[in-house]
Coordinates of C-alpha atoms and ligand atoms in Angstrom, one line a residue:
X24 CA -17.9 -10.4 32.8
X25 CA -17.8 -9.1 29.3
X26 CA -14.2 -9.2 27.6
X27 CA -13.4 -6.0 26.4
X28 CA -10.3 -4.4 23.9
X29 CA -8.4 -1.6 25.6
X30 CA -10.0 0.5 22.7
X31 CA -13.3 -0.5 24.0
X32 CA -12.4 0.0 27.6
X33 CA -11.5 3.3 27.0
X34 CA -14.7 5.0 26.0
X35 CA -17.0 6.6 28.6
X36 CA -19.3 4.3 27.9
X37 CA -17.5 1.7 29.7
X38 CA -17.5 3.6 32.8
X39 CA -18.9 1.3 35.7
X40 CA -18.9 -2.2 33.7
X41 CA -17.2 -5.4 34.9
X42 CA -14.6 -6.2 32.3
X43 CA -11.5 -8.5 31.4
X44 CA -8.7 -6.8 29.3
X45 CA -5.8 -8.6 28.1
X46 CA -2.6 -7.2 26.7
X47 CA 1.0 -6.4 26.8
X48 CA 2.5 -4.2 29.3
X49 CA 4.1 -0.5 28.3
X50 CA 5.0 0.6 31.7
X51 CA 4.9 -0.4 35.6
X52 CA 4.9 2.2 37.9
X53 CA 5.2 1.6 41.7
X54 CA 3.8 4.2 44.3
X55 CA 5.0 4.6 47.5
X56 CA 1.5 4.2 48.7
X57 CA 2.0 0.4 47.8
X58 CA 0.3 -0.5 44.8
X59 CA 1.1 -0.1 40.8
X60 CA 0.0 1.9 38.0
X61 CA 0.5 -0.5 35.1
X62 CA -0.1 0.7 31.4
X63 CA -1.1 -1.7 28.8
X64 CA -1.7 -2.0 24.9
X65 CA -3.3 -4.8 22.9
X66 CA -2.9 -2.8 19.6
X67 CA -6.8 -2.0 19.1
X68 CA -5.4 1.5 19.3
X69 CA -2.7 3.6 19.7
X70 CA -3.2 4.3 23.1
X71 CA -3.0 2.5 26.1
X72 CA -5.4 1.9 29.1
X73 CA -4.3 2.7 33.2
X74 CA -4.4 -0.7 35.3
X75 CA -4.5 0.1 39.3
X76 CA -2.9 -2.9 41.2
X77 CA -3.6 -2.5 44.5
X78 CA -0.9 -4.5 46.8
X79 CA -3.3 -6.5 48.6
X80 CA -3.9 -8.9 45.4
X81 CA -2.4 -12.2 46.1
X82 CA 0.3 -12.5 43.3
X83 CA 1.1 -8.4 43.7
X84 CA 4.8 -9.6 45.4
X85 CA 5.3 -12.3 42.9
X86 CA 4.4 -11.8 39.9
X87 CA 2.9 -7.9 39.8
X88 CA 6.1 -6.1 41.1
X89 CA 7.7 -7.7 38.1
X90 CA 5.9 -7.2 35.3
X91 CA 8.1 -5.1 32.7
X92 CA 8.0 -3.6 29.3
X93 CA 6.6 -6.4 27.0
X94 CA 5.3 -8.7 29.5
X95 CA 1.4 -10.3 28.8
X96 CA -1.6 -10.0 31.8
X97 CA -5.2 -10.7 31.6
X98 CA -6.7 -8.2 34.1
X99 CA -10.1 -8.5 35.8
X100 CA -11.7 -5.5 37.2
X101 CA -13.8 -2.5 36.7
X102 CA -13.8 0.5 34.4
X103 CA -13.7 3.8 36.5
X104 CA -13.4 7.0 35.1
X105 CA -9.9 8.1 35.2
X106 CA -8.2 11.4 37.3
X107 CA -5.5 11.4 35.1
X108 CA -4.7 13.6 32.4
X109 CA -6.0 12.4 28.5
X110 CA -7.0 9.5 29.8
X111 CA -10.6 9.1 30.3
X112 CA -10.8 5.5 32.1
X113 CA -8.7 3.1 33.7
X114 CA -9.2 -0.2 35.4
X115 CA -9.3 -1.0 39.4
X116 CA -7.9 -4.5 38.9
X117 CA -9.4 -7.2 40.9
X118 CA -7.2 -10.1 39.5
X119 CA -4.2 -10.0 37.6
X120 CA -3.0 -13.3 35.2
X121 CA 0.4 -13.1 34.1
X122 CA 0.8 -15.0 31.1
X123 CA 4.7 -14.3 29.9
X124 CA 7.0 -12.7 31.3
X125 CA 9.8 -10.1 29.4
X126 CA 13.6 -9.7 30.7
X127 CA 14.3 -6.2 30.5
X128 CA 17.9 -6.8 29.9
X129 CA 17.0 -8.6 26.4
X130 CA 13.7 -7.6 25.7
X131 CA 14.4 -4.5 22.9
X132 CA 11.9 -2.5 22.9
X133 CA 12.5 -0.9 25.9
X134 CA 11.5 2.8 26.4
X135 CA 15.0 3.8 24.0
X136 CA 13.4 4.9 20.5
X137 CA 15.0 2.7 17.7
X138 CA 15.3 3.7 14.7
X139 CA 13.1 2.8 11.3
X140 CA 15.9 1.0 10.1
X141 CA 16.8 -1.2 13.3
X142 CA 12.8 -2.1 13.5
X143 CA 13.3 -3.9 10.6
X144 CA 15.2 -6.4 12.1
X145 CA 12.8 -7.2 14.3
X146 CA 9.8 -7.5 12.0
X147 CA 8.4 -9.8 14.5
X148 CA 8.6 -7.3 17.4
X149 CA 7.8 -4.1 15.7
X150 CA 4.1 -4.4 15.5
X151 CA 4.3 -3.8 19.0
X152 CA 5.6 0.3 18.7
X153 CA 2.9 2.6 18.3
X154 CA 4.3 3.6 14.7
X155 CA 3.3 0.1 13.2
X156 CA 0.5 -0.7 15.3
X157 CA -0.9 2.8 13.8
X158 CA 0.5 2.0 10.2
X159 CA -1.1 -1.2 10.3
X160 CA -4.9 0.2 11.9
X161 CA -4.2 2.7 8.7
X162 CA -3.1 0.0 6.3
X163 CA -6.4 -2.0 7.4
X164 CA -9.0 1.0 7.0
X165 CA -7.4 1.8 3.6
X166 CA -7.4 -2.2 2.3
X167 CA -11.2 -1.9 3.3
X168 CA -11.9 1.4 2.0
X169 CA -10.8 0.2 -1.5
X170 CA -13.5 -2.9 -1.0
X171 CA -16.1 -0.2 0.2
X172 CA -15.9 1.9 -2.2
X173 CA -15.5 -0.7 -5.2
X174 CA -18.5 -2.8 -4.0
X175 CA -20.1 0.6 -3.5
X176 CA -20.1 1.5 -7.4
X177 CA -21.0 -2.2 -8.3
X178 CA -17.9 -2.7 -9.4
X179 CA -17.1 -7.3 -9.0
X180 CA -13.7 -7.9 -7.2
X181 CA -12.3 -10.6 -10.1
X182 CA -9.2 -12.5 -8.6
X183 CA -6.6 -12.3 -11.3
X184 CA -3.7 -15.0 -10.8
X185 CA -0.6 -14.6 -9.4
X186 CA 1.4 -17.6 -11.7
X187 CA 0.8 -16.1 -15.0
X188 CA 2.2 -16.6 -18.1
X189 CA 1.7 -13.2 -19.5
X190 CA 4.4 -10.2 -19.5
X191 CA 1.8 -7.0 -18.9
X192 CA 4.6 -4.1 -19.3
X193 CA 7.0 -6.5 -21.7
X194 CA 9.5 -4.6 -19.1
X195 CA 11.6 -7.9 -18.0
X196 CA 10.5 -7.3 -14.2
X197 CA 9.5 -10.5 -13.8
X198 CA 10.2 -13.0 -11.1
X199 CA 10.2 -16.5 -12.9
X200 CA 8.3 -19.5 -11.0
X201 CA 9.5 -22.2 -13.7
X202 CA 13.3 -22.4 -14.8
X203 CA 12.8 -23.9 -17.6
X204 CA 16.2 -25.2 -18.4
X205 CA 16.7 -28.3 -19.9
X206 CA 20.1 -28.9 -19.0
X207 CA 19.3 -28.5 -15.6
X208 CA 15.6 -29.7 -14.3
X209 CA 14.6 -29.4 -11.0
X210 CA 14.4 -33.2 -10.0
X211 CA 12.4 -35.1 -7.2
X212 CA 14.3 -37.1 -4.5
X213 CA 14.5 -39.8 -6.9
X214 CA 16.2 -37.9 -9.0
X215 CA 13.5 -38.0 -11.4
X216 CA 12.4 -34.9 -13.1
X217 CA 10.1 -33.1 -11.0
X218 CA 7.7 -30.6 -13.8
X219 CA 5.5 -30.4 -11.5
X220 CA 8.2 -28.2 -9.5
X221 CA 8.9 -26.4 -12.5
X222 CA 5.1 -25.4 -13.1
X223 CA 4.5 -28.3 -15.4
X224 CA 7.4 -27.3 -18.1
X225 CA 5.6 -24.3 -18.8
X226 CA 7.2 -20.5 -18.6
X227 CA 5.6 -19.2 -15.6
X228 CA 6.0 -16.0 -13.7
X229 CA 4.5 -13.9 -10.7
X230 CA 2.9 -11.3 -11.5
X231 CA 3.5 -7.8 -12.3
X232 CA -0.4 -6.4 -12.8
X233 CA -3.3 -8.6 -13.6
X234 CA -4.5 -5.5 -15.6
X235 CA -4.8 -7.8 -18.9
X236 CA -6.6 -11.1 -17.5
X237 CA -8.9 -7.7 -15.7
X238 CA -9.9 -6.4 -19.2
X239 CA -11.2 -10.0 -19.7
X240 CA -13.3 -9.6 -17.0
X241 CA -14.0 -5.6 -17.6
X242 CA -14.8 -6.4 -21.2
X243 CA -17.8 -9.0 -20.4
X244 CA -18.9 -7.6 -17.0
X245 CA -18.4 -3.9 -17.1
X246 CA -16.6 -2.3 -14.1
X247 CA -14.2 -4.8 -12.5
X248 CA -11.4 -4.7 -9.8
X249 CA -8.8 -7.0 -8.8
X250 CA -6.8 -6.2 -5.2
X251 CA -4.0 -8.6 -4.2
X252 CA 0.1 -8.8 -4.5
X253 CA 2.3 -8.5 -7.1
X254 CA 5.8 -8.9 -7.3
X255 CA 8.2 -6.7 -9.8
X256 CA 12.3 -7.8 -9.9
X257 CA 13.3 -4.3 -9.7
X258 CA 17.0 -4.6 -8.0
X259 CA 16.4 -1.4 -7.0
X260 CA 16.5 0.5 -3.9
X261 CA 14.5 3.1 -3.6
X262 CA 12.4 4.7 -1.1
X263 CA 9.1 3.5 -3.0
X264 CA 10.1 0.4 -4.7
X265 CA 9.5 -3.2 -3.0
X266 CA 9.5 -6.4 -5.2
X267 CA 6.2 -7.8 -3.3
X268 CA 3.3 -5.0 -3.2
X269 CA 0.0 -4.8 -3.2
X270 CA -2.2 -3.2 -5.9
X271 CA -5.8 -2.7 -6.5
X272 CA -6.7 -2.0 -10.2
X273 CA -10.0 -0.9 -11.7
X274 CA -11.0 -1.6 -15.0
X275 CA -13.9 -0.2 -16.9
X276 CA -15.6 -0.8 -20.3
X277 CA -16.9 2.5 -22.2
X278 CA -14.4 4.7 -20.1
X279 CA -12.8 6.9 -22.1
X280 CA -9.3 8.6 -20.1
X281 CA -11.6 11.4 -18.5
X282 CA -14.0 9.1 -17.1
X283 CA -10.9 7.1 -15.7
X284 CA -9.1 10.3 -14.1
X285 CA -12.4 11.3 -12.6
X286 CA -12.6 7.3 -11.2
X287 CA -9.4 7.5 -9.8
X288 CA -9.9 11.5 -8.5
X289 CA -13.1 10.0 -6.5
X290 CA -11.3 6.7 -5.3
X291 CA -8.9 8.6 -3.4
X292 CA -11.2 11.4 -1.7
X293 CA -13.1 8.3 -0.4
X294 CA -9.9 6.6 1.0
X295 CA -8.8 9.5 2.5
X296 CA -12.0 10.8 4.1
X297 CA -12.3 7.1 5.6
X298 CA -9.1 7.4 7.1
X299 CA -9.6 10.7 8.8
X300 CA -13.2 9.9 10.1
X301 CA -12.0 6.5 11.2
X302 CA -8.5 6.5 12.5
X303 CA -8.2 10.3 14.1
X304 CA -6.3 8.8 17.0
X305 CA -3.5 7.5 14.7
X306 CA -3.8 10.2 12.4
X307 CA -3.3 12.7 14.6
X308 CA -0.1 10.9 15.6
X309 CA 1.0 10.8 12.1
X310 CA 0.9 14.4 11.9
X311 CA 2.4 15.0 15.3
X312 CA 5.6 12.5 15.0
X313 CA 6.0 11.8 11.4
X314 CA 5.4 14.5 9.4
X315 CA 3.5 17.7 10.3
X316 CA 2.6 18.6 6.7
X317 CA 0.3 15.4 6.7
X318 CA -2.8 17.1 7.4
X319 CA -2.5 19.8 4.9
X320 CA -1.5 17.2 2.2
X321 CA -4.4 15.5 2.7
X322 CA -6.7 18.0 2.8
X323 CA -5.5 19.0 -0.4
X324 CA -7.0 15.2 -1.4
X325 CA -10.6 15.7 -0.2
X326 CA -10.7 19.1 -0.8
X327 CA -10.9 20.7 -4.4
X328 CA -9.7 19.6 -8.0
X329 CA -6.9 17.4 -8.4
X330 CA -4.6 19.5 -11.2
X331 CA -4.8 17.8 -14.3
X332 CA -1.5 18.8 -16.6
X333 CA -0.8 17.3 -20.2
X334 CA 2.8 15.8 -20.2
X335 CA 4.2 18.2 -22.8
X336 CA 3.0 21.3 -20.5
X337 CA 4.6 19.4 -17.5
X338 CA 8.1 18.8 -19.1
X339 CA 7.5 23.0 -20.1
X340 CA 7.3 23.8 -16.6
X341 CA 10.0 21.6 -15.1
X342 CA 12.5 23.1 -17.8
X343 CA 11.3 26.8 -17.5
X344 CA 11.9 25.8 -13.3
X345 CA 15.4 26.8 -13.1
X346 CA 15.6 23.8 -10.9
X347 CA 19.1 21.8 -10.7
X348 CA 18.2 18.0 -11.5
X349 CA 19.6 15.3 -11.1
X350 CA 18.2 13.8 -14.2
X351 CA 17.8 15.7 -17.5
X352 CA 14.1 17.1 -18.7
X353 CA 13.3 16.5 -22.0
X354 CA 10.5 15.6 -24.2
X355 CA 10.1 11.6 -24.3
X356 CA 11.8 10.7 -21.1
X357 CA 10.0 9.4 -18.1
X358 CA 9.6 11.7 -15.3
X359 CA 11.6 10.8 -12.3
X360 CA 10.6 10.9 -8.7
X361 CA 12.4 15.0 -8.1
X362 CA 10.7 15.5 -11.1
X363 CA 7.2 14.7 -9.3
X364 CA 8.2 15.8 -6.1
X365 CA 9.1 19.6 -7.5
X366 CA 5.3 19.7 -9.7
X367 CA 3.4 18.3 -7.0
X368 CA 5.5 20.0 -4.0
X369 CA 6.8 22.9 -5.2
X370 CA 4.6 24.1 -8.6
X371 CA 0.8 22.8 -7.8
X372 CA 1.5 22.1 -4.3
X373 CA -1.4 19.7 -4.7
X374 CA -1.9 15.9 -6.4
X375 CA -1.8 16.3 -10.1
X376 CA -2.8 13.9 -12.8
X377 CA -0.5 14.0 -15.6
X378 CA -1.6 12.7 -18.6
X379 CA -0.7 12.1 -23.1
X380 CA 2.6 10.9 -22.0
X381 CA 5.1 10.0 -25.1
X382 CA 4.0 6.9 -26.8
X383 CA 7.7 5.4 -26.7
X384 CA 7.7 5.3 -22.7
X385 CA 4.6 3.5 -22.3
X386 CA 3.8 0.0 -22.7
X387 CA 1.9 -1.3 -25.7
X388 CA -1.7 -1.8 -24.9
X389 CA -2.3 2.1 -24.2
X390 CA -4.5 4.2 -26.8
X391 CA -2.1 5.9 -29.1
X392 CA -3.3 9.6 -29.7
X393 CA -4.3 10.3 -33.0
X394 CA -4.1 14.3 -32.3
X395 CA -0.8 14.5 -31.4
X396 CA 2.0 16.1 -33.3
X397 CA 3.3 13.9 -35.7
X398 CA 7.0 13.5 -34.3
X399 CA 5.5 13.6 -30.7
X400 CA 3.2 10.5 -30.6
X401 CA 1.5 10.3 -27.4
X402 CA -1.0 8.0 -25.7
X403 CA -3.5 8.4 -23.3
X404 CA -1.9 7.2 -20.1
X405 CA -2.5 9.2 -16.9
X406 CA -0.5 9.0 -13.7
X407 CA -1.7 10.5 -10.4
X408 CA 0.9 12.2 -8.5
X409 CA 0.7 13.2 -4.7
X410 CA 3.6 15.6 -3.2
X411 CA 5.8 13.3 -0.6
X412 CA 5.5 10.3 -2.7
X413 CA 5.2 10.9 -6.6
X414 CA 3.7 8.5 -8.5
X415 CA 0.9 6.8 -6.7
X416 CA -1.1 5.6 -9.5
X417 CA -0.5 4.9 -13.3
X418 CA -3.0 4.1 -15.6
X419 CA -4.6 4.6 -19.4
X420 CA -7.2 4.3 -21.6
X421 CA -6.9 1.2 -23.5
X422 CA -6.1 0.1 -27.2
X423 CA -9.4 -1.4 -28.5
X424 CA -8.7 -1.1 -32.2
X425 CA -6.6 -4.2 -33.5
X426 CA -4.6 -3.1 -35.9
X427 CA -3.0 0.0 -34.0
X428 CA -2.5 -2.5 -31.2
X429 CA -0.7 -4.8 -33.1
X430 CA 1.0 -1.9 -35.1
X431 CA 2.3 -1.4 -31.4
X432 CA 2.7 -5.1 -30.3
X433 CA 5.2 -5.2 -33.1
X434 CA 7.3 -1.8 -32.7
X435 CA 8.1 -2.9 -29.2
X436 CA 9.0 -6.5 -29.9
X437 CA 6.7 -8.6 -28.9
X438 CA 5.4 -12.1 -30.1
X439 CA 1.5 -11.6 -31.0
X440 CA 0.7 -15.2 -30.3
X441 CA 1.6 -15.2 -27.0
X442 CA -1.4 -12.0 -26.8
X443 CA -3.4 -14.4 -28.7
X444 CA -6.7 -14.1 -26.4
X445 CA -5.9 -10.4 -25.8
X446 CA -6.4 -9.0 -29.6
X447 CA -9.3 -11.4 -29.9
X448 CA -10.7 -9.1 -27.3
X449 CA -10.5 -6.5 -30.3
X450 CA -11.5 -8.9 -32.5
X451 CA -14.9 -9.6 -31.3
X452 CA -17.2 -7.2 -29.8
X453 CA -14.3 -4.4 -29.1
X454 CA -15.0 -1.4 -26.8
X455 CA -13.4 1.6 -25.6
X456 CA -12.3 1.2 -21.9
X457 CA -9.9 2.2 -19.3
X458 CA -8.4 1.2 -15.7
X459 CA -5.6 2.1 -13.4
X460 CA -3.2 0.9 -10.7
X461 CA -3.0 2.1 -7.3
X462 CA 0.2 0.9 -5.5
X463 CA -1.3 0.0 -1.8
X464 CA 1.8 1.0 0.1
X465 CA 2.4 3.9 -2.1
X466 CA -1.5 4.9 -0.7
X467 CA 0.0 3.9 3.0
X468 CA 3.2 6.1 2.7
X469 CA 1.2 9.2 1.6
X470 CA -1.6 8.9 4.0
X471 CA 0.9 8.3 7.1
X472 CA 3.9 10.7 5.8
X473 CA 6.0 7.6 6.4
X474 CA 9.0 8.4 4.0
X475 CA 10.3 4.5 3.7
X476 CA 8.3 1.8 2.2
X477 CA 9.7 -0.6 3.8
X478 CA 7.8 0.7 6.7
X479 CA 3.9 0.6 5.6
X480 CA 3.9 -3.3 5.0
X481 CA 4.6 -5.9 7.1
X482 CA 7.2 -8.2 5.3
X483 CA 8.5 -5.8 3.2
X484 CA 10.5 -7.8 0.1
X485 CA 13.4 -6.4 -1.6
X486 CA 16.9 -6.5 -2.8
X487 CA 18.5 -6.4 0.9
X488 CA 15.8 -8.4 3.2
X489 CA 16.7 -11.2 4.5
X490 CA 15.3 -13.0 7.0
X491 CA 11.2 -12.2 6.5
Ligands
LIG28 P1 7.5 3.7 -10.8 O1 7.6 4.7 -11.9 O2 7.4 4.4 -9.5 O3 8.5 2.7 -10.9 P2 5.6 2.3 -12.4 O4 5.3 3.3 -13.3 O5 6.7 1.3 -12.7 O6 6.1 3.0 -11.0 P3 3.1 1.0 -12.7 O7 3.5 -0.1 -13.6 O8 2.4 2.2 -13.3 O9 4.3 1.5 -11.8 O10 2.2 0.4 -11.5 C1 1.1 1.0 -10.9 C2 1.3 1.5 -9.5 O11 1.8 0.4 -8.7 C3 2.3 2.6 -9.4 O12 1.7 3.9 -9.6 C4 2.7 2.5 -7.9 O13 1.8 3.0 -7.0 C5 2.7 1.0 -7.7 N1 4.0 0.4 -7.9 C6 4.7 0.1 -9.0 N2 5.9 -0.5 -8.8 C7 6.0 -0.6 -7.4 C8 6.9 -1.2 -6.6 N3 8.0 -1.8 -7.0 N4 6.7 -1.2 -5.2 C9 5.6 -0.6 -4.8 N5 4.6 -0.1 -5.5 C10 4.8 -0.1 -6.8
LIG29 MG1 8.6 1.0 -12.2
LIG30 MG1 6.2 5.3 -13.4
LIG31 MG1 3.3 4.0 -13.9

């Protein structure tokens, strides 16, 4: 008796074996014929394999009869093909374990659709709805396309850590591990200071990027990734903003800002073919129950030239838009997310990488322009933008020349001992290089056309969750 996932069991190829399924109960239907037609799912896809429970099996009064939505069986039986419609198999149980049972009158997902919102109450129970059973098989293929793809190119996965001591953006969106506050330590149960607690006395943080300890790694061993959380305080709520994410970020010695657009143009055609080859079932739902323009946004991915627009040109066409913002245009602001939306929904209707964005926006370790108009400094940052979502990636070529580095160190306040082992970076053997950050649930929401972040991770973390 081979042991079988409802995905498995639902292939032709299963037709005529002896298998055992387990899972958790959808529907029961009685017939008047005296058996039951009971669906089940065990979330190795979206849908759900037929079990036929004839009345004659010994626990068919007891136990059977009663099994309701969210109930658990082990069913023994074999695979027939199926008369039903878009199903292909189903099983003719011969035994029928119940392992838990699920009182309809408490159990909540019942066959009532909740909303997005109410689901995340139950972030326990809401793996179970075919939207995040599908965003999760979708999350999965994506987390392993990045590895694929990566490892494909030779690139080493380096694992940056999460306590750090280093401010990447300088932007004060860090959550602080230590507290480092004399008058008030954190003490044992003694009473006794406890430093270990407080990360050994030593200002600690989680991290926003691990894009700096990466160019360590870059700038020894060429082309480097790191993939893994990281944590912003942004007391915001947004739409695309959580305070625990995950992001993968390339880094590459001798790539100049082309080479890096042209990286991050291929990385996402890969990602997305993977996902439409591999998960059509739950793709297909995306596009049928979530948002119909899916398909055609993504095909827009793997098909054709991502538009690639120089900041200045970009700001040209959002002022010349006779659009009504929100938010003002003008030279040396940041672009906010109607800004995106309108160039990537409206204008290119396609993912554009925007790139030379004013120097006084961006953090300090991107290459400053020498080109650029005098009283328009720019650098060579580019940001990939996808229509839905906006800003899905942000990245730059880097600073390898010391002085202009420290030139910019010092314009935006910051200490250069605490970037000690960074400028000696510059300081011995210096070489042009690049990288990027992909926001993983930012990749998740624009794949699956789900419009709330909160949505496309499991635990999602931010100003208003509360229990998980
Ligand atoms: P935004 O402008 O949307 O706030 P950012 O410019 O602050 O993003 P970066 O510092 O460029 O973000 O980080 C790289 C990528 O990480 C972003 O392009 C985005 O995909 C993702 N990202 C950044 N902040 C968050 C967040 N709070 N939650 C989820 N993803 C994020
Ligand atoms: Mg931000
Ligand atoms: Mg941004
Ligand atoms: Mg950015």
């Amino acid at each position: 008796m081979q042991r079988l996932s409802v995905k498995e069991a639902r292939l032709p190829e299963a037709i005529g074996q002896q298998v055992r399924l387990s899972g958790w109960v959808r529907t029961r239907r009685d017939s008047k014929g005296g058996f039951s037609f009971i669906e089940i799912n065990d979330g190795s896809s979206l849908g759900n394999i037929q079990i036929i429970a004839d009345g004659d099996l010994p626990n068919y009064e007891s136990e059977i009869k009663h099994l309701s939505a969210g109930s658990s069986l082990t069913v023994e039986g074999e695979v027939k093909q199926s008369g039903g419609k878009g199903q292909a198999t189903e099983i003719q149980a011969a035994s029928i374990v119940m392992h838990g049972t699920a009182d309809p009158e408490s159990y909540p997902l019942q066959k009532k659709r909740h909303s997005f919102e109410k689901l995340r109450e139950w972030a326990h129970l809401r793996p179970r709805t075919n939207t995040f059973g599908a965003v999760m098989r979708v999350r999965n293929r994506i987390s392993r396309s990045i590895h694929d793809f990566f490892q494909g190119e030779d690139f080493l996965w380096v694992h940056t850590p999460i306590i750090t001591a280093s401010d990447c953006e300088g932007a004060g969106e860090m959550f602080r591990v230590s507290t480092l506050d004399p008058a008030n330590p954190p003490k044992d149960d003694k009473g006794n200071i406890d430093y270990a607690r407080d990360f050994f006395g030593r200002a600690s943080y989680l991290t926003v990027s691990g894009q700096l300890e990466g160019e360590i790694y870059a700038t020894a061993l060429g082309k480097i990734y790191t993939f893994g959380p990281t944590f912003r305080a942004e007391n915001s709520n947004t739409s695309r903003h959580l305070a625990e994410f995950w992001m993968v970020e390339p880094e590459v010695a001798f790539y100049d800002l082309t080479d890096n657009m042209e990286l991050a143009e291929r990385f996402l055609k890969r990602i997305v073919s993977d996902v439409m080859a591999d998960c059509a079932e739950d793709m297909q739902f995306f596009q049928d129950r979530i948002d119909n323009t899916t398909f055609a946004k993504l095909e827009k991915v793997t098909e054709g030239k991502f538009q690639r627009v120089a900041y200045t040109d970009a700001i040209d066409i959002l002022e010349k838009s006779g659009q009504e913002f929100e938010f003002p245009v003008a030279w040396g602001h940041d672009l906010q997310a109607e800004h995106e939306r309108f160039l990537t929904e409206q204008h290119f209707e396609s993912p554009v990488i925007l790139y030379n964005y004013p120097a006084t926006i961006k953090p300090f370790y991107m290459k400053v322009n020498d080109d650029a108009e005098p009283d328009r400094p720019t650098v060579r940052a580019m940001d990939v933008l996808t229509p839905g979502v906006g800003e899905i990636i942000g990245g730059s070529q880097r600073e390898e020349r010391l002085d202009v580095l420290e030139d910019r160190m010092r314009q935006q306040d910051l200490n250069l001992d605490d970037y000690w082992w960074y400028r000696e970076l510059r300081e011995f053997g210096t070489v042009p290089h690049s990288g990027f950050g992909l926001g993983l649930e930012r990749m998740v929401q624009f794949v699956t056309g789900m419009a709330n972040i909160r949505d496309v991770i499991p635990f999602p973390r931010t100003p208003g969750s509360a229990e998980f």
